[in-house]
Amino acid sequence: MNILGMGIVFARGRGVDSLDKALHEGWQAPAEVEIKGRKSFAYRVDQQAISDRTLLKNMRRADKLSKMAVVAASEALANSRIEDLNRKRVGIITATALGAHVTTFDFLDDILEYGDAGVSPTTFSNSVHNAAASYISSALGIEGPTLTVTQFFFAFHSALQLAQVWLNEGRCDYVLAGAVEQYGDVLAYIHDTKLTPAPDGRIRPFNFKPAYQVPGEGSVFFLLSNKKQDNSFCEVHTVSVNADEIDLPQADLYIIDADGLLAYESIYKDCLSSAIPVASYSPLFGSMLSGSAFNCAAGALMLRNQKIYASPVTDNFNGLNIASETSPCCIELIRCIRYNCLDEKAVVYLRKARD
Amino acid sequence: MINVTGLGAISAAGGNVAETLESFNLKKRNAGTVTLFETPLKYPVFEVKHIPEEYYLEGRRTLSLALISVDEALRDAGLENDLSGLRVGVCLGTTVACQLNDLEFYQSYRDTGSASMIPVDRYLKGNLAEFISRKFKARGPVLTVVNACSSGTDAIGVALSWLKNGLCDIAIAGGADELNRIPLCGFGSLGIVSGELCAPFDRDRKGLNLGEGAGVLVIETKESAARRGRSSDLYLSGYGSASDSYHLTAPRPDGAGLERAILKALSDSGIKPGDIGFVNAHGTATQDNDLVEGSTLGRIFGTELKMLSTKGYTGHTLGAAGGLEAVFSAAALREEWIPASAGFNNKDENIPLIPVTERSDIRGGYALSTSLAFGGNNAALVIGRRRK
């Protein structure tokens, strides 16, 4: 299947141009946040990036998670430049690990403060995991199958895999598949308690041990189809989740999703080759359980632009062949790799769009 | 052809499929006030009263319910608890189990700025499909569907697609959800929970009752079943899903999304509306759901359709509902009867059809099970039975 359009909202802005700019500019320090007297870092999405009165006019009460998802999905549709899309033939698959946890905690506040019978129905209905997908459907007028899926590490990969299945069996002509995660203070507390916070706000993807994390938030959506068009980003050639990878020609670049969400990330070393450069763009986005979607977005842009972007943080204590310079390059195939805490692996192969 | 080779169910209506059918036959409605947690809310609920010790998991009731149901379905399918030699996918729906909504944890964090990580660890190890997949060493695709009240139906539909596209040979599919204080408060705040026993499709219906449970199918390609020397009279023939694109909590009044989902499930199955023997409707007993669903079913199938809602026996089990109702539909096809639609007494003149009021024999080789969800998703499954 092909990536015909892409939309993104993240700490550095909104839209593919913002992604391209961030990839060119490299690492920038994340925001400092203070929670209950503790200082830490976070890659937060600026409210300005999701202030869209036209698009969001009917969802003023929606939470930030839903707004980020709607903005990214809308960008993906617009970015494809497809006119007269039959929206009954478009499906939506939203992947999220933690969903609307911020709104869930708001709802718990309601219970604690006002009692079981005094809670807000609006907060409750926005706290369900599929609220974001529902808002995408209503804001964009999409009437195809709409699904929200959750897993802690591979939700995005499973969403891509299912999108391919839906397209292959003719359930849809297009699928908007993507991921969304939100930052919140409880999440930050859990991160800082269970994992290693980056002391200077810098995720070091090639450090592996200790693996430094900085919480992030944002959303990426891809408009996928088995149809082709001239401005396609690339082809999603293969998705494998905890399964043997099929034999493919050697990749030109590996992208690893190392972002400090595993206590130790040395497992990534096992899948790398000294002959093939490796990159990771999580220092631009922050640590997110669905962060693979953001690295895949970077990969898709590289394949369209035929350019390898420098990894934003290149600390290299393991003698790796890190992509450390931005340069035009003929790239055919990118292998994007994610591990979970049980050393299970998910891989997405992105291939240059074919004529 | 995708066979249904195993069924498993637990709810207030029974701890397994056989007990459930007995409750249905006797019109037993095992509802009562909440005993699982403290709450001032006095709504009737449908609780599972007994979880065998070997399935008990501290603070993870949804997983316990799922384990019981999966175990039964695997035994029914003649499968062992170690599935590592087979290509088995796990696709399960839920609502409660996907959220870190531990009040004690949150209150501690809120009040003191710190909290025990035990509930967090339980949550992180408790993704429903991942947990079941690891427990039974399944080596195929894994997915937890969180599509609110259609989660179970959608999970079975996804698993059907996996099998048809060769991603696995066998799938464990369905849904599970526990009765939990958070959604009870939430549904209560929406004003759609009844203070009496629910009455799906009844003129005087006052809302839903919450319940809990798990319903699981083992579905399998014909080739896989043949390799294992298994045969089944039941098969999963079609799935359809469509979004209302309308509102976060209210169904689209014209039922257009539900209609498209049903028609897709029928066309997937290669059958016409007249081939459907009965419909196990979503039938929550809320004003809006039953009006939209009843009107849509009447439009597609006509007023003589045999239909029921089993929520009068189980309550609304949220993410489990689609799984349970698929199991009930499959079992009914095999048993050749459907129970009375509990709670129905008076026809609503705005709904063109009425549910069955007594145990009814069924003819026809196909059943349809429907789900409508918060968020506007609609889903439908067609299950078939080969007659000798």
XYZ file of C-alpha atoms in Angstrom, chain A:
355
model
C 0.000 0.000 0.000
C 1.054 3.571 -0.574
C 1.302 6.613 1.651
C -0.592 9.232 -0.332
C -0.788 11.868 2.361
C 0.679 12.542 5.748
C -0.306 14.818 8.607
C 1.579 15.502 11.772
C 1.315 17.649 14.854
C 4.194 17.554 17.304
C 6.266 19.754 19.565
C 7.854 21.556 16.628
C 4.649 22.424 14.802
C 1.995 21.135 12.478
C 2.203 19.698 8.980
C 4.803 18.063 6.764
C 6.683 21.338 6.274
C 7.187 21.582 10.036
C 8.518 18.044 10.057
C 10.895 18.802 7.214
C 12.064 21.958 8.990
C 12.622 20.144 12.272
C 14.564 17.377 10.529
C 16.793 20.001 8.932
C 17.272 22.034 12.089
C 18.000 19.081 14.334
C 17.629 18.819 18.083
C 16.233 21.645 20.161
C 15.800 21.619 23.903
C 12.319 20.575 25.026
C 10.188 22.639 27.359
C 10.920 22.594 31.051
C 7.886 21.662 33.114
C 7.302 21.734 36.828
C 4.881 19.296 38.367
C 4.192 19.199 42.063
C 7.529 20.832 42.754
C 9.512 18.521 40.467
C 11.214 19.889 37.381
C 11.486 17.831 34.232
C 11.341 18.106 30.458
C 8.599 17.382 27.960
C 7.956 17.714 24.245
C 4.569 19.464 24.371
C 2.362 20.412 21.449
C 1.732 24.139 21.456
C -1.961 25.073 21.673
C -1.394 27.307 18.648
C -0.724 24.219 16.520
C -4.174 22.862 17.270
C -6.083 26.133 17.228
C -8.199 25.719 14.131
C -11.602 27.311 14.491
C -12.917 26.036 11.194
C -11.861 22.438 11.572
C -12.615 22.171 15.278
C -15.744 24.325 15.375
C -17.981 21.472 16.528
C -15.572 20.049 19.078
C -14.802 22.930 21.366
C -15.231 20.687 24.406
C -12.976 17.966 23.059
C -9.690 17.292 24.834
C -6.217 17.920 23.474
C -5.794 14.273 22.457
C -8.794 14.404 20.154
C -7.837 17.799 18.744
C -4.311 16.626 17.921
C -5.706 13.545 16.178
C -8.250 15.518 14.158
C -5.635 18.072 13.095
C -3.178 15.361 12.000
C -5.848 13.362 10.161
C -7.125 16.477 8.433
C -3.578 17.406 7.374
C -3.109 13.917 5.918
C -6.220 14.265 3.769
C -5.298 17.760 2.603
C -1.695 16.761 1.996
C -2.778 13.991 -0.399
C -4.415 16.612 -2.622
C -7.114 14.118 -3.540
C -10.348 15.815 -4.466
C -13.777 14.230 -4.484
C -12.843 11.503 -2.063
C -15.783 9.145 -1.493
C -15.772 9.378 2.303
C -17.979 6.327 2.692
C -15.007 4.359 1.315
C -12.472 5.793 3.756
C -11.691 3.922 6.967
C -10.057 5.235 10.129
C -7.705 3.270 12.380
C -6.422 5.183 15.383
C -3.642 3.631 17.424
C -2.918 4.738 20.945
C -1.180 3.199 23.900
C -2.574 5.355 26.670
C -5.540 7.071 25.060
C -7.354 9.864 26.843
C -5.579 9.353 30.177
C -5.563 13.069 30.972
C -9.330 13.247 30.588
C -9.725 10.001 32.518
C -7.891 11.602 35.444
C -10.083 14.691 35.081
C -13.054 12.369 35.435
C -11.526 10.802 38.534
C -11.154 14.352 39.901
C -14.891 14.742 39.385
C -15.630 11.588 41.358
C -13.293 12.585 44.175
C -14.606 16.118 44.395
C -18.294 15.788 43.612
C -19.090 12.149 44.304
C -20.411 9.351 42.092
C -23.601 11.184 41.219
C -22.008 14.565 40.540
C -19.680 13.824 37.641
C -19.597 15.520 34.256
C -21.099 13.599 31.316
C -18.960 15.604 28.903
C -15.754 14.613 30.637
C -16.860 10.977 30.723
C -17.748 10.795 27.042
C -14.420 12.393 26.102
C -12.485 9.941 28.265
C -13.348 6.871 26.202
C -10.522 5.575 24.047
C -12.349 5.976 20.766
C -13.399 9.602 21.250
C -10.543 10.845 19.053
C -11.500 8.552 16.168
C -15.112 9.592 16.532
C -14.157 13.250 16.255
C -12.043 12.510 13.168
C -15.024 10.812 11.591
C -17.441 13.652 12.310
C -15.022 16.526 11.628
C -13.919 15.094 8.286
C -17.234 13.510 7.265
C -15.760 10.024 7.040
C -18.305 7.210 7.132
C -16.229 4.091 6.595
C -15.221 1.639 9.337
C -13.735 3.468 12.296
C -11.591 1.588 14.746
C -9.398 2.444 17.708
C -6.763 -0.050 18.764
C -4.469 -0.132 21.736
C -1.270 -1.895 22.668
C 1.637 -0.605 24.677
C 4.375 -0.746 22.056
C 3.021 -2.038 18.750
C -0.378 -0.380 18.392
C 0.730 1.640 15.378
C 2.225 -1.402 13.646
C -0.977 -3.353 14.201
C -2.963 -0.444 12.782
C -0.808 -0.423 9.625
C -1.155 -4.183 9.282
C -4.929 -3.960 9.572
C -5.092 -1.061 7.111
C -3.347 -3.271 4.556
C -5.879 -6.036 5.199
C -8.847 -3.687 4.820
C -7.470 -2.342 1.546
C -6.673 -5.801 0.213
C -10.144 -7.147 0.884
C -11.816 -4.059 -0.590
C -13.399 -2.954 2.690
C -12.093 0.550 1.954
C -10.407 2.411 -0.887
C -8.439 4.547 1.556
C -7.529 4.231 5.197
C -6.492 7.041 7.518
C -4.212 5.190 9.908
C -2.228 6.881 12.589
C -1.295 7.297 16.184
C -1.918 9.796 18.942
C -0.506 10.197 22.446
C -0.908 12.965 25.004
C 1.406 14.234 27.723
C 0.060 14.614 31.240
C 1.443 15.156 34.701
C 0.509 11.675 35.979
C 2.189 10.149 32.961
C 5.267 12.274 33.552
C 5.340 11.112 37.171
C 5.135 7.472 36.055
C 7.867 8.040 33.462
C 10.164 9.657 35.977
C 9.514 6.971 38.591
C 9.896 3.914 36.398
C 12.369 5.112 33.773
C 15.466 7.320 33.506
C 14.681 10.982 32.821
C 17.163 12.686 30.497
C 19.020 15.106 32.782
C 19.464 17.707 30.036
C 16.290 16.956 28.073
C 18.210 15.067 25.421
C 17.042 11.592 24.405
C 20.156 9.656 23.347
C 18.823 6.894 21.121
C 22.201 5.249 20.597
C 23.225 5.228 24.238
C 21.097 2.176 25.076
C 22.188 1.932 28.722
C 21.076 4.014 30.492
C 18.242 4.820 28.129
C 17.133 8.405 28.682
C 13.522 9.408 28.127
C 11.663 12.693 27.762
C 7.869 12.376 27.472
C 6.356 13.632 24.234
C 2.955 14.086 22.666
C 1.453 14.500 19.250
C -0.240 12.733 16.408
C 0.655 11.383 12.980
C -1.800 10.144 10.382
C -1.174 8.586 6.991
C -3.638 8.381 4.126
C -3.041 4.886 2.782
C -4.288 3.229 -0.367
C -3.427 0.503 -2.812
C -3.953 3.183 -5.455
C -0.948 5.170 -6.604
C -0.475 8.794 -7.422
C 2.405 11.033 -8.418
C 2.886 12.738 -5.093
C 2.961 9.532 -2.990
C 5.495 9.565 -0.197
C 6.426 5.911 -0.448
C 5.086 2.397 -0.240
C 4.535 0.575 3.038
C 6.024 -2.640 1.761
C 5.826 -4.929 4.770
C 4.744 -4.777 8.386
C 5.745 -7.579 10.699
C 4.768 -7.703 14.359
C 6.488 -10.245 16.545
C 6.929 -12.506 13.549
C 9.698 -13.580 11.234
C 10.549 -10.863 8.761
C 10.269 -11.809 5.142
C 13.412 -11.694 3.018
C 13.831 -8.321 1.406
C 16.721 -6.613 -0.336
C 19.108 -4.902 2.046
C 17.749 -1.653 3.452
C 19.565 1.640 2.818
C 18.813 2.959 6.292
C 17.648 1.596 9.605
C 15.496 3.769 11.848
C 15.271 2.588 15.423
C 12.568 3.731 17.808
C 14.908 3.822 20.797
C 13.531 6.564 23.028
C 14.178 5.517 26.598
C 10.886 3.718 27.125
C 12.713 0.450 27.706
C 14.853 0.434 30.817
C 17.747 -0.817 28.670
C 17.733 -0.609 24.918
C 20.813 -2.666 24.058
C 18.552 -5.099 22.200
C 18.597 -2.646 19.296
C 22.280 -3.418 18.739
C 21.332 -6.965 17.734
C 19.366 -5.835 14.711
C 21.878 -3.332 13.307
C 24.600 -3.794 10.728
C 27.803 -1.783 10.557
C 27.359 -1.541 6.775
C 24.017 0.210 6.980
C 23.554 3.614 8.577
C 21.175 3.906 11.462
C 19.064 6.883 12.474
C 16.539 7.755 15.132
C 14.416 10.858 15.283
C 12.779 10.391 18.679
C 14.795 13.350 20.107
C 12.583 15.563 17.902
C 9.306 14.096 19.063
C 9.845 12.816 22.604
C 9.355 9.387 24.084
C 5.997 7.917 23.175
C 4.715 4.352 23.170
C 3.336 4.992 19.691
C 6.502 6.861 18.698
C 7.112 4.491 15.788
C 4.525 6.433 13.827
C 6.659 9.577 14.060
C 9.837 7.811 12.979
C 7.918 6.253 10.083
C 6.779 9.743 9.103
C 10.410 10.839 8.973
C 11.234 7.759 6.886
C 8.393 8.437 4.465
C 9.551 12.019 3.966
C 13.122 10.858 3.320
C 11.964 8.437 0.651
C 9.949 11.102 -1.114
C 12.706 13.708 -0.870
C 15.469 11.171 -1.559
C 17.450 12.590 1.287
C 18.771 11.138 4.521
C 18.299 13.488 7.446
C 20.917 13.559 10.154
C 19.972 11.952 13.423
C 19.295 14.878 15.778
C 21.386 13.419 18.610
C 24.416 11.403 17.606
C 26.163 10.504 20.881
C 27.798 7.267 19.883
C 29.248 5.077 22.617
C 28.621 1.834 20.792
C 30.595 2.326 17.584
C 27.507 2.493 15.401
C 27.288 3.703 11.826
C 25.008 6.646 12.621
C 23.477 8.827 9.918
C 24.981 12.066 11.179
C 24.749 14.366 8.166
C 21.820 15.510 6.088
C 22.519 14.749 2.467
C 20.751 13.888 -0.789
C 20.935 10.187 -1.379
C 19.304 7.437 -3.459
C 17.209 5.519 -0.967
C 15.094 2.559 -1.985
C 14.261 0.886 1.305
C 14.092 1.900 4.979
C 13.685 -0.555 7.824
C 11.972 0.928 10.909
C 12.385 -1.157 14.045
C 10.684 -1.139 17.440
C 11.284 -3.448 20.394
C 9.112 -3.883 23.457
C 10.162 -4.798 26.979
C 9.896 -8.531 26.197
C 12.390 -8.192 23.336
C 9.614 -8.715 20.822
C 10.082 -6.776 17.603
C 7.906 -4.938 15.127
C 9.281 -3.846 11.780
C 7.933 -1.595 9.052
C 9.644 -1.597 5.669
C 9.105 1.604 3.710
C 10.033 1.489 0.044
C 10.463 4.259 -2.513
C 7.263 4.803 -4.485
C 7.307 2.929 -7.785
C 6.307 4.489 -11.095
